[in-house]
Coordinates of C-alpha atoms and ligand atoms in Angstrom, one line a residue:
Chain A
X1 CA -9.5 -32.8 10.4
X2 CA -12.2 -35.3 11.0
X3 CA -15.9 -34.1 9.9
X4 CA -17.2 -35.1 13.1
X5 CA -15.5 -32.7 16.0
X6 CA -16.4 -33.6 19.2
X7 CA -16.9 -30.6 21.6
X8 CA -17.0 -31.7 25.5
X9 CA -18.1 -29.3 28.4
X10 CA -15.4 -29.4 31.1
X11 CA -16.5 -28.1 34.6
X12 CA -16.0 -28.4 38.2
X13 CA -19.2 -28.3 40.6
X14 CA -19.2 -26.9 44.3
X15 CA -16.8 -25.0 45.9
X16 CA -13.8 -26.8 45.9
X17 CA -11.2 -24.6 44.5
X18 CA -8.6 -26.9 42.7
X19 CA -8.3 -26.7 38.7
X20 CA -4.6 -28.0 38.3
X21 CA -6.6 -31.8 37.1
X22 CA -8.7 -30.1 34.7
X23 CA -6.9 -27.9 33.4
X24 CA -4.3 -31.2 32.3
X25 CA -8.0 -33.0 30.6
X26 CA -8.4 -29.8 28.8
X27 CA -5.0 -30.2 26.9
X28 CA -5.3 -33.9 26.8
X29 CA -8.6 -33.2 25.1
X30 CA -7.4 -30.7 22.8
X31 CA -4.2 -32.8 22.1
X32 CA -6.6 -35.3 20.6
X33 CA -8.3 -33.2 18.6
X34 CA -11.7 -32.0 20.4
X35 CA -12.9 -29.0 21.5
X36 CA -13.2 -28.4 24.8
X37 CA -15.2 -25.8 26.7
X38 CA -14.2 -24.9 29.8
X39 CA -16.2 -23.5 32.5
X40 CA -13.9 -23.8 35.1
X41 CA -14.3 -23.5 38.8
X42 CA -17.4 -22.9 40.2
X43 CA -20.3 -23.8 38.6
X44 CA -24.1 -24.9 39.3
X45 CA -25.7 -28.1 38.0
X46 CA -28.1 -24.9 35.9
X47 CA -25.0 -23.2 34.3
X48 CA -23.8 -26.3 33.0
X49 CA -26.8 -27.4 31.7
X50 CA -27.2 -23.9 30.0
X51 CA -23.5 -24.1 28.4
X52 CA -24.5 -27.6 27.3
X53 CA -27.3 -26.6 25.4
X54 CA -25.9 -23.3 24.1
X55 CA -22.6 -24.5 22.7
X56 CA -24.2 -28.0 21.7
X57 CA -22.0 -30.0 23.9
X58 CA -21.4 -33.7 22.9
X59 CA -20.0 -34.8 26.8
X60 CA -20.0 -33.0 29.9
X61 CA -16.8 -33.9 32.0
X62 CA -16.9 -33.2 35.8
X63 CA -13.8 -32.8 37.8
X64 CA -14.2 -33.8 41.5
X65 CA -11.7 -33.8 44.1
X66 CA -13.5 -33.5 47.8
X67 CA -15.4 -36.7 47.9
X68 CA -18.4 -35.3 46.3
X69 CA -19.1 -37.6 43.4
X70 CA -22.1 -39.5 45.5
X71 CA -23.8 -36.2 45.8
X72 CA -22.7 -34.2 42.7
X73 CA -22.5 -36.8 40.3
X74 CA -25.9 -37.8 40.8
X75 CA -27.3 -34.7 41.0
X76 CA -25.9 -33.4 37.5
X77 CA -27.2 -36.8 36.2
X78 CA -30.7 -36.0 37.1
X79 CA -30.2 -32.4 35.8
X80 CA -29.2 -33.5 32.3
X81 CA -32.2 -35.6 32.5
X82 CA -34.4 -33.2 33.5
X83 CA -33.4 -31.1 30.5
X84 CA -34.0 -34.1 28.4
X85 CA -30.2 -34.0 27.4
X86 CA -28.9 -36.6 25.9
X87 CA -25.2 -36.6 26.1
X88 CA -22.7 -38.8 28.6
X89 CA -21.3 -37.5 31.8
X90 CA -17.8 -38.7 32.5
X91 CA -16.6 -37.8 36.4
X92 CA -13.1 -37.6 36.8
X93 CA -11.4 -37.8 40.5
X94 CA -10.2 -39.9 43.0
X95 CA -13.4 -42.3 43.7
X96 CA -13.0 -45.6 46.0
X97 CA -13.8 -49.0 43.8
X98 CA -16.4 -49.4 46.0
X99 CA -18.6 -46.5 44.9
X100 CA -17.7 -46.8 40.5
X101 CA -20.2 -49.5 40.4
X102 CA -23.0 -47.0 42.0
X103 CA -22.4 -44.2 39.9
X104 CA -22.2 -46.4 36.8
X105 CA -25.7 -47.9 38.0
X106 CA -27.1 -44.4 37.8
X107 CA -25.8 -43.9 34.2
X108 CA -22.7 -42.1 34.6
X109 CA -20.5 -43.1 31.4
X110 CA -17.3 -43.3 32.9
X111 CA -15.2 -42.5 35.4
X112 CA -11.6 -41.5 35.2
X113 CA -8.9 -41.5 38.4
X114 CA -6.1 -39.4 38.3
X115 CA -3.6 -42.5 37.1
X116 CA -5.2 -42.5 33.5
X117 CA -3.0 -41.6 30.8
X118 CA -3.9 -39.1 28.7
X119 CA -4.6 -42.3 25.8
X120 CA -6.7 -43.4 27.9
X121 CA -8.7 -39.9 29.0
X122 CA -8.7 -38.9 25.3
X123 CA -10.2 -42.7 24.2
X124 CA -12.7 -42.9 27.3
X125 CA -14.2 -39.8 26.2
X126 CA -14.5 -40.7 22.5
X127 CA -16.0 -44.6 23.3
X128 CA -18.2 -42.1 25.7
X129 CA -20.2 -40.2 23.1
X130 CA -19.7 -42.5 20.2
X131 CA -21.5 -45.2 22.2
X132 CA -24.8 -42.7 22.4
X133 CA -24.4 -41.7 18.7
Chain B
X1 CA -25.5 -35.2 17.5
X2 CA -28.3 -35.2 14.8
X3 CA -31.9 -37.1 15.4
X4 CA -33.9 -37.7 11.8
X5 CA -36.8 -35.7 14.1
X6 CA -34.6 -32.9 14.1
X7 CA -34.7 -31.3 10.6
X8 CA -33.8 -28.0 9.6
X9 CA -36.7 -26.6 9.1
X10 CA -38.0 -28.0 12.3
X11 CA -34.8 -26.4 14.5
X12 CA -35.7 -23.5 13.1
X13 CA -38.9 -23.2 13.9
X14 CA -38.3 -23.9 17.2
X15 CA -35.2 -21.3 17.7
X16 CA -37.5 -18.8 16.1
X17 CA -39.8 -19.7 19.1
X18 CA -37.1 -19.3 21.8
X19 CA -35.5 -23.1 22.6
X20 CA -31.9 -22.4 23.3
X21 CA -30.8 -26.6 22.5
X22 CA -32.3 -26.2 18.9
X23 CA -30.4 -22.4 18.2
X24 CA -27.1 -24.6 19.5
X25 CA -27.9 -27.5 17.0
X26 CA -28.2 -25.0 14.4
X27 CA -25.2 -23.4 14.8
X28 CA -23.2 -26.9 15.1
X29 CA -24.6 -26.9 11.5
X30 CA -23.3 -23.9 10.2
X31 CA -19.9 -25.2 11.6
X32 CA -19.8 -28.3 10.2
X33 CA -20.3 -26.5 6.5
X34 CA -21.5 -27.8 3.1
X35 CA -25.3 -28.2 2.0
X36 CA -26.8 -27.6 5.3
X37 CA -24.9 -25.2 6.8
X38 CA -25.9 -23.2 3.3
X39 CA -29.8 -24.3 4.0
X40 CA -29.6 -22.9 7.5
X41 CA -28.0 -19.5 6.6
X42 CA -30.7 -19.5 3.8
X43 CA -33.4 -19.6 6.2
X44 CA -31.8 -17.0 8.8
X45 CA -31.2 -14.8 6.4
X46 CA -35.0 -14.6 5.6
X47 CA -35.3 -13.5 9.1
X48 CA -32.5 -11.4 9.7
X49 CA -31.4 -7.4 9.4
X50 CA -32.8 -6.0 12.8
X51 CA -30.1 -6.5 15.1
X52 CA -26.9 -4.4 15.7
X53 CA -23.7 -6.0 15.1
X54 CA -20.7 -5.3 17.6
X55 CA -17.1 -6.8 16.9
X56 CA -14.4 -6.8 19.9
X57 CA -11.3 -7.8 19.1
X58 CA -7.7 -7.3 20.1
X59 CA -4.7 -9.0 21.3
X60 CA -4.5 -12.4 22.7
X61 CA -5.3 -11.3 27.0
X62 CA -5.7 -7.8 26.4
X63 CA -9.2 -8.2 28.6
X64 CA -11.8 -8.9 25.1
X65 CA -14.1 -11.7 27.1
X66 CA -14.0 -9.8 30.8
X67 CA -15.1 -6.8 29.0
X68 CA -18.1 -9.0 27.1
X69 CA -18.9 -9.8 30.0
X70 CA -19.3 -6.6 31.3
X71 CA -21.5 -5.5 28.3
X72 CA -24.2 -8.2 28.1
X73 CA -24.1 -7.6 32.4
X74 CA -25.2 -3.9 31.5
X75 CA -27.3 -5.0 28.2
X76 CA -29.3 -7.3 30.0
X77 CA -30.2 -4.7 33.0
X78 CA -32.1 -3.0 30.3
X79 CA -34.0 -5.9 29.4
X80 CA -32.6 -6.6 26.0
X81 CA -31.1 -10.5 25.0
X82 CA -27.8 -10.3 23.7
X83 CA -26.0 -13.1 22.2
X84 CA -21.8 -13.5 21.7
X85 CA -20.4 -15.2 19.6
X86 CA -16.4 -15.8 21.0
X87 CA -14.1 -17.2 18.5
X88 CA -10.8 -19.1 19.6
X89 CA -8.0 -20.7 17.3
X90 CA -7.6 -24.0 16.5
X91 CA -4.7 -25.6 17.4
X92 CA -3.3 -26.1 13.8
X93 CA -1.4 -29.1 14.8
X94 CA -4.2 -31.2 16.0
X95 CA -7.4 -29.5 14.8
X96 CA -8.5 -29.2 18.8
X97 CA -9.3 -26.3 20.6
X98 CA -9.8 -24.8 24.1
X99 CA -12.2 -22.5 23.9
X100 CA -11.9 -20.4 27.5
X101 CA -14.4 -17.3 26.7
X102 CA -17.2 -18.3 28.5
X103 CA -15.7 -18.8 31.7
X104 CA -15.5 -14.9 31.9
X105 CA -18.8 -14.0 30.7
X106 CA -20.8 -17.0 32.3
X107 CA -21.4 -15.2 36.2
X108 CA -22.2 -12.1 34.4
X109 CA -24.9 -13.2 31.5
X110 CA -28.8 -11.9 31.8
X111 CA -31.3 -15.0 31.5
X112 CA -32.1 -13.9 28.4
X113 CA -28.0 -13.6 26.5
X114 CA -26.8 -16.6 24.7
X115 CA -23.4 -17.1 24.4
X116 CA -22.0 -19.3 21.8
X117 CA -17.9 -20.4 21.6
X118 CA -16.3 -21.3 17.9
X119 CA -12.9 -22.5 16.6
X120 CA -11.5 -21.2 14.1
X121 CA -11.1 -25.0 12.8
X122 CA -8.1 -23.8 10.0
X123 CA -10.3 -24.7 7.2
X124 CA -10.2 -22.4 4.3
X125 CA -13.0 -20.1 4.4
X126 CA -14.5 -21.7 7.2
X127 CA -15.0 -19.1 9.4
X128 CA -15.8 -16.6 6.6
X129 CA -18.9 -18.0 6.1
X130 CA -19.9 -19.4 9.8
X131 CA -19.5 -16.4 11.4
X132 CA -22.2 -14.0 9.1
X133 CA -24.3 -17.1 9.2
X134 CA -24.0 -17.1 13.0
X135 CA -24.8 -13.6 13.0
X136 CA -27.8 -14.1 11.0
X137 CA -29.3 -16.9 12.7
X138 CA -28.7 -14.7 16.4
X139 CA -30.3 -11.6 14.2
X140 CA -33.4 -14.0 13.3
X141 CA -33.9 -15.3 17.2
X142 CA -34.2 -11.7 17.9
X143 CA -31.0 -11.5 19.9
X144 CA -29.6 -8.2 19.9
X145 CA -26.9 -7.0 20.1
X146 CA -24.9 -9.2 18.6
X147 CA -21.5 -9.4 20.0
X148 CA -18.6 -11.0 18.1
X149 CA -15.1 -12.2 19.8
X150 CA -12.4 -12.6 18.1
X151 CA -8.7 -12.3 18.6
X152 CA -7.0 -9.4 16.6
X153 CA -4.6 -11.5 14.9
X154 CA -4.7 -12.6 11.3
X155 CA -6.8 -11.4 8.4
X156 CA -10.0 -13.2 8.8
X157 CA -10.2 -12.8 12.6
X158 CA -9.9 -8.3 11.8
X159 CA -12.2 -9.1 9.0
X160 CA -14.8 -10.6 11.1
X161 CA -14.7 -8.1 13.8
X162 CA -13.9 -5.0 11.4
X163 CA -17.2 -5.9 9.6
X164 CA -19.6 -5.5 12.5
X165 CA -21.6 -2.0 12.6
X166 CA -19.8 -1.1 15.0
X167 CA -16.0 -2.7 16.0
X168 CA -14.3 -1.7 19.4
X169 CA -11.0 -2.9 19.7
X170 CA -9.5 -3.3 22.9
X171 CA -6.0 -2.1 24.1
X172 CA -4.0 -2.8 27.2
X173 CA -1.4 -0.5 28.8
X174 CA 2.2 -1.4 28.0
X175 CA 5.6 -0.2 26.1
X176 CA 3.8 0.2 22.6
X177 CA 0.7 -1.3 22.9
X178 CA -1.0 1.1 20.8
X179 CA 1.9 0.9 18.4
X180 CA 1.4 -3.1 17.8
X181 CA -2.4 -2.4 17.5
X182 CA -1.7 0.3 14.7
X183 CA 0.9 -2.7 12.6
X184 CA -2.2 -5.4 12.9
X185 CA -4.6 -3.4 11.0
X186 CA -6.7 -2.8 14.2
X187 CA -6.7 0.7 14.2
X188 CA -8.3 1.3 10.8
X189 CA -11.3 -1.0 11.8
X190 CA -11.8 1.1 14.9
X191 CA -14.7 2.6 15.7
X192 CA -14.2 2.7 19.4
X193 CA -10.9 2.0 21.6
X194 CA -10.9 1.0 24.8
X195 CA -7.7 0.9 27.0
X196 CA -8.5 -1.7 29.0
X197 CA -6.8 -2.7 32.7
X198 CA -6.7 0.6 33.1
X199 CA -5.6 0.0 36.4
X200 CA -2.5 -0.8 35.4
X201 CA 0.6 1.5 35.0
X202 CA 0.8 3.7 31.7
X203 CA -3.1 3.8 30.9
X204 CA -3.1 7.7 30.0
X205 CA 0.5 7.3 27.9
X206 CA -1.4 4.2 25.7
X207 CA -4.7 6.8 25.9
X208 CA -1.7 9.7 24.8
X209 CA -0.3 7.2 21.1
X210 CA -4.1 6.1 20.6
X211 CA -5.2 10.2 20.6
X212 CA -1.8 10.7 18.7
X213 CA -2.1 7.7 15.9
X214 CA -5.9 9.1 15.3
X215 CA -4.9 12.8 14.9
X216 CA -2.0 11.9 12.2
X217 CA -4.8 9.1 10.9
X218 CA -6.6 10.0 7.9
X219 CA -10.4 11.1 7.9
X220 CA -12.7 8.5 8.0
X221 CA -15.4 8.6 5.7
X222 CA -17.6 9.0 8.6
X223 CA -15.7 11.8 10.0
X224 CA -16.2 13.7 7.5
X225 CA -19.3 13.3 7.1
X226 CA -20.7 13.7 10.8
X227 CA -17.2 14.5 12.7
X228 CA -17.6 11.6 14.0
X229 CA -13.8 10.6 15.7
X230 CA -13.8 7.1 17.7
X231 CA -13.7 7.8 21.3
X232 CA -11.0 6.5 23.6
X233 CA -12.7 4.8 26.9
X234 CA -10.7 4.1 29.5
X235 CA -11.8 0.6 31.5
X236 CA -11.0 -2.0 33.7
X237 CA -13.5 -4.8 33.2
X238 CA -12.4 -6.7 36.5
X239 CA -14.7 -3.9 38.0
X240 CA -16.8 -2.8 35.2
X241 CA -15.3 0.2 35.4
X242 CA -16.3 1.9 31.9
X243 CA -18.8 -0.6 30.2
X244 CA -21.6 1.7 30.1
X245 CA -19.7 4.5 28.9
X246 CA -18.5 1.8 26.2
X247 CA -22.3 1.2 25.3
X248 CA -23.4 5.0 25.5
X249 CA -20.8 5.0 22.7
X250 CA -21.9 2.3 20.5
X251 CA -24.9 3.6 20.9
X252 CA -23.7 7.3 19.9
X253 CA -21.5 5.4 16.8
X254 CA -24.8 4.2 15.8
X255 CA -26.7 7.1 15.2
X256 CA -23.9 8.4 13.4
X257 CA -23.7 5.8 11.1
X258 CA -27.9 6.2 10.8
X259 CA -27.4 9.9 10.5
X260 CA -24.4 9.6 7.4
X261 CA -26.3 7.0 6.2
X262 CA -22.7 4.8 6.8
X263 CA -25.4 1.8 8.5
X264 CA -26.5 1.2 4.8
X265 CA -22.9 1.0 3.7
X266 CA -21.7 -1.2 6.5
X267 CA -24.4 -3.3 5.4
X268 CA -23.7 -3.3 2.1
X269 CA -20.2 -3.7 2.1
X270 CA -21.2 -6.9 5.0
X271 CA -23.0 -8.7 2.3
X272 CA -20.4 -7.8 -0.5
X273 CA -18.2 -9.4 1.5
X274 CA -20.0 -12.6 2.4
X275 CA -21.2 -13.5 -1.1
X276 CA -17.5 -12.6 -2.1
X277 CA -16.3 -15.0 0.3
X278 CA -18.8 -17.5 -0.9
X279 CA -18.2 -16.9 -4.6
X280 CA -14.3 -17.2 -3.9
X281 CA -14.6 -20.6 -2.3
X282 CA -17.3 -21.8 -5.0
X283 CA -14.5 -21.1 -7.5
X284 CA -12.1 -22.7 -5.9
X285 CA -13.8 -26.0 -5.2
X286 CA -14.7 -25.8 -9.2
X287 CA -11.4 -24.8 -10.7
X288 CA -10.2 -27.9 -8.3
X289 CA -12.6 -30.5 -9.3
X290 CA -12.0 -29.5 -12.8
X291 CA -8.5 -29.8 -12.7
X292 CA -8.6 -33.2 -11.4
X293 CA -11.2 -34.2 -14.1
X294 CA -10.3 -35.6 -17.6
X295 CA -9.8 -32.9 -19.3
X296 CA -8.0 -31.1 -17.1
X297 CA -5.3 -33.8 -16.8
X298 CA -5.1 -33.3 -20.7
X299 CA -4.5 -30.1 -20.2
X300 CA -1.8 -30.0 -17.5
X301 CA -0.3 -33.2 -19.7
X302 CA -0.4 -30.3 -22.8
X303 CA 1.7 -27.8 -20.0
X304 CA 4.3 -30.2 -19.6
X305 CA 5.0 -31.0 -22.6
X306 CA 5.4 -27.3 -23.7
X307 CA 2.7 -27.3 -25.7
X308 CA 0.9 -24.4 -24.4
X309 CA 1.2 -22.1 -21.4
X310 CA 0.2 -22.5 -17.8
X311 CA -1.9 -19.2 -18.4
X312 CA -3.0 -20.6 -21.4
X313 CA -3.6 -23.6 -19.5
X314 CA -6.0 -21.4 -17.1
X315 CA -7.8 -19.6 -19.1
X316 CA -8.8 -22.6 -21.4
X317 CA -9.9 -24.2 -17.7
X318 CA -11.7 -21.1 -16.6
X319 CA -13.7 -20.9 -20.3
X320 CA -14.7 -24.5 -19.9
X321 CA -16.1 -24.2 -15.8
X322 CA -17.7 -20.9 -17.3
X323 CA -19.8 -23.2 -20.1
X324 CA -20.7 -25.5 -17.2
X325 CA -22.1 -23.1 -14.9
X326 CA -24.0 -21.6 -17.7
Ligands
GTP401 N1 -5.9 -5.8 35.9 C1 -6.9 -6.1 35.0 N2 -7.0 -7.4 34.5 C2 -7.9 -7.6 33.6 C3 -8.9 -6.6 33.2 N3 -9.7 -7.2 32.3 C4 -9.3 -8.5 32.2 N4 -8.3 -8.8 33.0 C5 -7.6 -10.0 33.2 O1 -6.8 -10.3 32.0 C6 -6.8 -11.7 31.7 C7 -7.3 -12.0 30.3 O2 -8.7 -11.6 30.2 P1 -9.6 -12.2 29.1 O3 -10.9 -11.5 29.3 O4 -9.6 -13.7 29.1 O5 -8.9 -11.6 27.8 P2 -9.1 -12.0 26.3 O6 -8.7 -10.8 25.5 O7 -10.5 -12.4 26.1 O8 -8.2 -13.2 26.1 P3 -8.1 -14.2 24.8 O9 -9.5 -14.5 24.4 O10 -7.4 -15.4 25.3 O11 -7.4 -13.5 23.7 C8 -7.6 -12.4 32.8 O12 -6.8 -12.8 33.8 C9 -8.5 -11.2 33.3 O13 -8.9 -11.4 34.6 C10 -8.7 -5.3 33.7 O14 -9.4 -4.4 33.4 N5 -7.7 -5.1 34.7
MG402 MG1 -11.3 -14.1 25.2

């Protein structure tokens, strides 16, 4: 087991009610040896946050499915700044070319659409937080 | 992630004055094991001894989280700041984990609760000493109660939870639910049972073995000193149907064990155990390192060859790490 185990936040803002993707990065995740906590469904931008800080989270993921990644993904990007967080947030969804070079601009690590194989989930998330380490 | 501005010390100080992020750190710390983990637990420990120490535990889905939930809803009403402490296996396989507890408690914590997830990790003696450090370091931020999760499976897992003040272990209706309970050690630990999903079919027949199994039971030591018998609380934590009954209880257990003067002993036999735990894997890492060393290939060369005894072998390896240490 490696000394350093990454443990990543996974979470879906808003209301949309979908957790089939997820659920699939949470085993990918675990399958490569992290620890994932999952929030599920549901949440705020302030009950991440809180789970962040509580359980000393090294990556928040963010599943999106309705098109909200220019609101949302912003949004939690400002709230981990705001709590003077330090850790990368990956967004994982179906988001047009057009709009990955905004939310990359803005700081978001990575984004992830639903064609990447679980090699390539499991090693975006890793380059993620070893590249703020 | 560790930042040279962030020493111990320093974390400390500031968990002792309330910030959440440097109470997480910590406990990352305590984890991760070794040298600093030991300095942290060290310092908690200082601080420590105030808080009440609940263990839930029970089989995989039998309703342990929903139920936590439910407690620290009702704890925080009152005004008090609760922290939990859910532990999840490892996958043994691959070392990961998903660690689902929160997502049951999350809509239902105060402001004040903190709630804190940990894998089991599979490393010897890992958890046996995070989890009373955890508990110590909660104790010293003034959180309290402190509620441990943990899944009524395996030794170390019954230890953790059977070793709280005050353990409840959860049971669901179903053809011998209380039965499998009684086979995984989880009735001796008992203080409190709760039948939980109580909505479900066969709730009074599981109610029925538990009343049965505790009336063939021996006497605990705390029955007979205060007649104390663990209550059987029906619930169904979907609705929070039965949490504060569940905490009138704890609270009732509590005075009980104050009254018998049982706290002392629980607390006693709490530390007993963790410097046991300590001592055993301190041993361990010697009698290992030794082996490995010089003389101690000399010595297993000295086995092989007939020359002495494997025990003899031992004991001549145990007299020599004994010299060392003093
Ligand atoms: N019908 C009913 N379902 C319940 C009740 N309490 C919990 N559940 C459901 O039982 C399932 C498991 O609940 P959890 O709280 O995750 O159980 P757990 O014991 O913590 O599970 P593990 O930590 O995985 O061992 C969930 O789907 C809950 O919604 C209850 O009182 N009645
Ligand atoms: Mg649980």
């Amino acid at each position: 087991m490696s000394d350093q185990q990454y443990r990543v936040i996974l979470a879906k803002l808003g209301l949309d009610g979908h957790d089939r993707g997820i659920k699939v990065v949470a085993r990918i995740l675990r399958d490569a040896g992290m620890e994932v906590i999952y929030l599920g469904l549901r949440q705020t931008t302030a009950s991440i946050i809180a789970a962040a800080e509580e359980e000393d989270a090294d990556a928040i993921g963010l599943s999106m499915h309705n098109a909200g990644h220019l609101t949302l993904g912003p949004k939690m990007m400002e709230a981990i700044s705001d709590a003077g967080l330090k850790i990368p947030l990956i967004i994982g969804g179906i988001v047009p070319d057009e709009d990955i070079a905004e939310l990359e601009k803005i700081g978001i690590a990575a984004i992830l659409g639903p064609g990447a194989s679980a090699e390539e989930v499991a090693a975006t998330v890793r380059d993620a937080i070893s590249a703020r380490d | 992630m560790s930042h040279s501005d962030n020493s111990i010390p320093q974390l400390f100080e500031q968990t002792l004055s309330g910030e959440r992020r440097s109470l997480g750190k910590l406990l990352s710390i305590i984890e991760k094991g070794g040298e600093p983990a030991d300095d942290v637990a060290g310092l908690a420990h200082q601080k420590a001894g105030n808080t009440h120490v609940i263990g839930i535990t029970g089989a995989p889905g039998s309703g342990k989280s929903t139920l936590t939930g439910r407690l620290i809803e009702n704890i925080s009403k009152i005004g008090k700041k609760p922290a939990v402490l859910a532990v999840d296996p490892s996958s043994p396989l691959t070392g990961g984990a998903i660690l689902g507890d929160r997502i049951r408690m999350d809509d239902l914590a105060g402001e004040g609760s903190f709630i804190r997830s940990m894998a089991t990790r599979g490393h010897s003696g890992g958890l046996a000493l995070a989890v009373p450090a955890a508990i110590q370091l909660f104790d010293a931020a003034q959180y309290n109660p402190v509620i441990i999760e943990t899944v009524g499976v395996g030794q170390v897992e019954v230890d953790v939870a059977g070793t709280a003040d005050t353990t409840v272990v959860v049971v669901t209706p179903g053809m011998g639910d209380a039965v499998q309970a009684n086979k995984a050690g989880l009735l001796e630990v008992a203080d409190i049972f709760v039948v939980n999903k109580s909505d479900r079919p066969g709730a009074n027949d599981t109610r029925r073995d538990l009343d049965l199994m505790l009336d063939l039971g021996h006497l605990s030591g705390l029955e007979e000193k205060t007649g104390y018998r663990p209550p059987i609380i029906m619930a169904n934590s979907l609705e929070g149907e039965g949490a504060e009954e569940i905490l009138t209880a704890i609270e009732s257990h509590a005075s009980h064990l104050a009254e018998s003067g049982s706290f002392q002993i629980r607390q006693e036999q709490r530390t007993l155990m963790e410097i046991q735990n300590r001592l055993e894997l301190l041993i361990g890492s010697v009698s290992k390192d030794a082996l490995q060393s010089e003389s101690g290939k000399l010595i297993i060369s000295e086995v092989l060859d007939r020359s002495i005894s494997p025990s003899e072998a031992a004991k001549s390896i145990a007299s020599s790490i004994i010299k060392d240490f003093t």
